[in-house]
Structures are given as structure tokens and as C-alpha cells.
Amino acid sequence: MEELQCQNIRITKSHQSRTAELVLGIIGGIFGIIAGLLAMTIGGIGSALETSGSAGVSNLGVGCIIVSVLAIILSVMINRNHVLMGWLIILCGILNFVFVSFFGILSGLLIVIAGGLALRK
């Protein structure tokens, strides 16, 4: 009887719940969307004031929003193949930081941490 209980414990430990990765990925993605909207707003204000390079800032904001939505989608699908999804989520976090730099620090860090946690067994 005890052997069966030990086997059940072993089985449940091998199927880990990826709740932390899911929550961090979603929160990081939401902050990334906010950062992208903020970058688009700043780009729009720069465009209205006719400053150079403001269209590029708006485009990077759009890129940040796309990558953040992708990070949320990958976080939801984390249980399918956690290693592949982890690397893709880390890539999304790095791109998030690259696209909007200062505005993407919080979201990029949360997304990278979510991807790093997904790489564990």
C-alpha cells in the first residue's frame, strides 16, 4: 500500500503546475502593452510637434504591443512544451526591452523571469 502512495507522489511531482510562469507572463504582457501604448503616445506627441524620429518611436511601440501579446499567448500555452515556450518567452522579454527600452524594463524583466522559470524541470 505504501509503495502505491510513493508512486502517486512521484507522478504528481513530475507533472508540475506552471502557475507562476503563467501569472508572470500575463502580468508582464499587460505591462508591455501599457509600455507600448505609452511609447505610441509619446511618438504621436512628437509627430504633432514635428520632431524627427517620432514615427520610429510609434512603430517600436506597436512592435512592443505585438511582442507582449505574443508573450501572453505563449504563457497560456506553457504546459504544452515548457522548454520551447520558455525560450520563446525569454526572446519576447528581450525584444520588449529592446523596443521600448526604459518603458519596457518592468515588463521585460517579468517576461524573462517567466521564461526562465519555464526552463526548470
PDB file of C-alpha atoms in Angstrom:
ATOM      1  CA  MET A   1       0.000   0.000   0.000  1.00  0.00           C
ATOM      2  CA  GLU A   2       2.838   2.385   0.834  1.00  0.00           C
ATOM      3  CA  GLU A   3       4.530   1.720  -2.482  1.00  0.00           C
ATOM      4  CA  LEU A   4       1.429   2.860  -4.328  1.00  0.00           C
ATOM      5  CA  GLN A   5       1.327   6.072  -2.337  1.00  0.00           C
ATOM      6  CA  CYS A   6       5.001   6.741  -3.090  1.00  0.00           C
ATOM      7  CA  GLN A   7       4.378   6.179  -6.777  1.00  0.00           C
ATOM      8  CA  ASN A   8       1.430   8.570  -6.714  1.00  0.00           C
ATOM      9  CA  ILE A   9       3.569  11.258  -5.112  1.00  0.00           C
ATOM     10  CA  ARG A  10       6.251  10.744  -7.731  1.00  0.00           C
ATOM     11  CA  ILE A  11       3.700  11.039 -10.531  1.00  0.00           C
ATOM     12  CA  THR A  12       2.243  14.268  -9.207  1.00  0.00           C
ATOM     13  CA  LYS A  13       5.701  15.791  -8.787  1.00  0.00           C
ATOM     14  CA  SER A  14       6.635  15.035 -12.398  1.00  0.00           C
ATOM     15  CA  HIS A  15       3.598  16.980 -13.649  1.00  0.00           C
ATOM     16  CA  GLN A  16       4.372  20.392 -12.236  1.00  0.00           C
ATOM     17  CA  SER A  17       1.916  23.206 -12.342  1.00  0.00           C
ATOM     18  CA  ARG A  18       3.202  26.189 -14.306  1.00  0.00           C
ATOM     19  CA  THR A  19       1.085  28.764 -12.485  1.00  0.00           C
ATOM     20  CA  ALA A  20       3.985  31.112 -11.666  1.00  0.00           C
ATOM     21  CA  GLU A  21       5.072  31.269 -15.296  1.00  0.00           C
ATOM     22  CA  LEU A  22       1.505  31.874 -16.410  1.00  0.00           C
ATOM     23  CA  VAL A  23       0.895  34.690 -13.929  1.00  0.00           C
ATOM     24  CA  LEU A  24       4.255  36.406 -14.522  1.00  0.00           C
ATOM     25  CA  GLY A  25       3.853  36.119 -18.292  1.00  0.00           C
ATOM     26  CA  ILE A  26       0.377  37.633 -18.233  1.00  0.00           C
ATOM     27  CA  ILE A  27       1.333  40.463 -15.862  1.00  0.00           C
ATOM     28  CA  GLY A  28       4.499  41.189 -17.854  1.00  0.00           C
ATOM     29  CA  GLY A  29       2.500  41.152 -21.083  1.00  0.00           C
ATOM     30  CA  ILE A  30      -0.044  43.598 -19.691  1.00  0.00           C
ATOM     31  CA  PHE A  31       2.730  45.942 -18.552  1.00  0.00           C
ATOM     32  CA  GLY A  32       4.307  45.541 -22.004  1.00  0.00           C
ATOM     33  CA  ILE A  33       1.081  46.571 -23.703  1.00  0.00           C
ATOM     34  CA  ILE A  34       0.905  49.614 -21.431  1.00  0.00           C
ATOM     35  CA  ALA A  35       4.538  50.455 -22.250  1.00  0.00           C
ATOM     36  CA  GLY A  36       3.810  50.109 -25.966  1.00  0.00           C
ATOM     37  CA  LEU A  37       0.812  52.407 -25.691  1.00  0.00           C
ATOM     38  CA  LEU A  38       2.935  54.914 -23.787  1.00  0.00           C
ATOM     39  CA  ALA A  39       5.613  54.800 -26.492  1.00  0.00           C
ATOM     40  CA  MET A  40       2.958  55.271 -29.175  1.00  0.00           C
ATOM     41  CA  THR A  41       1.564  58.256 -27.271  1.00  0.00           C
ATOM     42  CA  ILE A  42       4.993  59.848 -26.989  1.00  0.00           C
ATOM     43  CA  GLY A  43       5.592  59.172 -30.685  1.00  0.00           C
ATOM     44  CA  GLY A  44       2.240  60.764 -31.517  1.00  0.00           C
ATOM     45  CA  ILE A  45       3.040  63.839 -29.470  1.00  0.00           C
ATOM     46  CA  GLY A  46       6.426  64.057 -31.176  1.00  0.00           C
ATOM     47  CA  SER A  47       4.733  63.757 -34.549  1.00  0.00           C
ATOM     48  CA  ALA A  48       2.344  66.571 -33.671  1.00  0.00           C
ATOM     49  CA  LEU A  49       5.313  68.738 -32.723  1.00  0.00           C
ATOM     50  CA  GLU A  50       7.062  67.715 -35.970  1.00  0.00           C
ATOM     51  CA  THR A  51      10.175  66.289 -34.329  1.00  0.00           C
ATOM     52  CA  SER A  52      12.422  63.922 -36.217  1.00  0.00           C
ATOM     53  CA  GLY A  53      12.291  60.212 -35.400  1.00  0.00           C
ATOM     54  CA  SER A  54       8.883  60.314 -33.760  1.00  0.00           C
ATOM     55  CA  ALA A  55       7.372  57.889 -36.290  1.00  0.00           C
ATOM     56  CA  GLY A  56      10.048  55.358 -35.341  1.00  0.00           C
ATOM     57  CA  VAL A  57       9.049  55.585 -31.692  1.00  0.00           C
ATOM     58  CA  SER A  58       5.419  54.904 -32.603  1.00  0.00           C
ATOM     59  CA  ASN A  59       6.424  51.891 -34.692  1.00  0.00           C
ATOM     60  CA  LEU A  60       8.525  50.494 -31.853  1.00  0.00           C
ATOM     61  CA  GLY A  61       5.509  50.897 -29.564  1.00  0.00           C
ATOM     62  CA  VAL A  62       3.440  48.805 -31.973  1.00  0.00           C
ATOM     63  CA  GLY A  63       6.205  46.181 -32.015  1.00  0.00           C
ATOM     64  CA  CYS A  64       6.219  46.120 -28.226  1.00  0.00           C
ATOM     65  CA  ILE A  65       2.468  45.555 -28.135  1.00  0.00           C
ATOM     66  CA  ILE A  66       2.731  42.685 -30.638  1.00  0.00           C
ATOM     67  CA  VAL A  67       5.553  41.016 -28.680  1.00  0.00           C
ATOM     68  CA  SER A  68       3.670  41.472 -25.388  1.00  0.00           C
ATOM     69  CA  VAL A  69       0.529  39.840 -26.797  1.00  0.00           C
ATOM     70  CA  LEU A  70       2.717  37.005 -28.104  1.00  0.00           C
ATOM     71  CA  ALA A  71       4.253  36.609 -24.626  1.00  0.00           C
ATOM     72  CA  ILE A  72       0.765  36.304 -23.121  1.00  0.00           C
ATOM     73  CA  ILE A  73      -0.236  33.684 -25.702  1.00  0.00           C
ATOM     74  CA  LEU A  74       2.961  31.692 -25.123  1.00  0.00           C
ATOM     75  CA  SER A  75       2.453  31.892 -21.354  1.00  0.00           C
ATOM     76  CA  VAL A  76      -1.009  30.403 -21.711  1.00  0.00           C
ATOM     77  CA  MET A  77       0.417  27.549 -23.816  1.00  0.00           C
ATOM     78  CA  ILE A  78       3.318  26.898 -21.388  1.00  0.00           C
ATOM     79  CA  ASN A  79       2.157  23.373 -20.455  1.00  0.00           C
ATOM     80  CA  ARG A  80       2.469  22.005 -23.989  1.00  0.00           C
ATOM     81  CA  ASN A  81       6.265  22.245 -24.326  1.00  0.00           C
ATOM     82  CA  HIS A  82       7.687  24.223 -21.443  1.00  0.00           C
ATOM     83  CA  VAL A  83      11.279  24.313 -22.748  1.00  0.00           C
ATOM     84  CA  LEU A  84      10.405  25.696 -26.190  1.00  0.00           C
ATOM     85  CA  MET A  85       7.849  28.107 -24.766  1.00  0.00           C
ATOM     86  CA  GLY A  86      10.366  29.216 -22.131  1.00  0.00           C
ATOM     87  CA  TRP A  87      12.955  30.181 -24.737  1.00  0.00           C
ATOM     88  CA  LEU A  88      10.349  31.955 -26.857  1.00  0.00           C
ATOM     89  CA  ILE A  89       9.063  33.847 -23.812  1.00  0.00           C
ATOM     90  CA  ILE A  90      12.626  34.915 -22.940  1.00  0.00           C
ATOM     91  CA  LEU A  91      13.042  36.163 -26.518  1.00  0.00           C
ATOM     92  CA  CYS A  92       9.793  38.135 -26.178  1.00  0.00           C
ATOM     93  CA  GLY A  93      11.042  39.717 -22.958  1.00  0.00           C
ATOM     94  CA  ILE A  94      14.339  40.752 -24.541  1.00  0.00           C
ATOM     95  CA  LEU A  95      12.554  42.194 -27.586  1.00  0.00           C
ATOM     96  CA  ASN A  96      10.171  44.024 -25.273  1.00  0.00           C
ATOM     97  CA  PHE A  97      13.105  45.721 -23.584  1.00  0.00           C
ATOM     98  CA  VAL A  98      14.829  46.475 -26.908  1.00  0.00           C
ATOM     99  CA  PHE A  99      11.736  48.015 -28.483  1.00  0.00           C
ATOM    100  CA  VAL A 100      10.797  50.482 -25.761  1.00  0.00           C
ATOM    101  CA  SER A 101      13.956  50.430 -23.587  1.00  0.00           C
ATOM    102  CA  PHE A 102      13.205  52.379 -20.384  1.00  0.00           C
ATOM    103  CA  PHE A 103       9.448  51.832 -20.545  1.00  0.00           C
ATOM    104  CA  GLY A 104       9.953  48.102 -21.038  1.00  0.00           C
ATOM    105  CA  ILE A 105      12.193  47.408 -18.045  1.00  0.00           C
ATOM    106  CA  LEU A 106       9.445  46.096 -15.754  1.00  0.00           C
ATOM    107  CA  SER A 107       7.571  44.163 -18.409  1.00  0.00           C
ATOM    108  CA  GLY A 108      10.765  42.774 -19.951  1.00  0.00           C
ATOM    109  CA  LEU A 109      12.043  41.563 -16.585  1.00  0.00           C
ATOM    110  CA  LEU A 110       8.750  39.899 -15.669  1.00  0.00           C
ATOM    111  CA  ILE A 111       8.552  38.163 -19.040  1.00  0.00           C
ATOM    112  CA  VAL A 112      12.190  36.994 -18.893  1.00  0.00           C
ATOM    113  CA  ILE A 113      11.687  35.652 -15.365  1.00  0.00           C
ATOM    114  CA  ALA A 114       8.575  33.784 -16.552  1.00  0.00           C
ATOM    115  CA  GLY A 115      10.596  32.249 -19.387  1.00  0.00           C
ATOM    116  CA  GLY A 116      13.421  31.320 -17.036  1.00  0.00           C
ATOM    117  CA  LEU A 117      11.022  29.608 -14.664  1.00  0.00           C
ATOM    118  CA  ALA A 118       9.587  27.651 -17.579  1.00  0.00           C
ATOM    119  CA  LEU A 119      13.017  26.153 -18.305  1.00  0.00           C
ATOM    120  CA  ARG A 120      13.149  24.380 -14.949  1.00  0.00           C
ATOM    121  CA  LYS A 121      12.070  20.757 -14.748  1.00  0.00           C
TER     122      LYS A 121
END
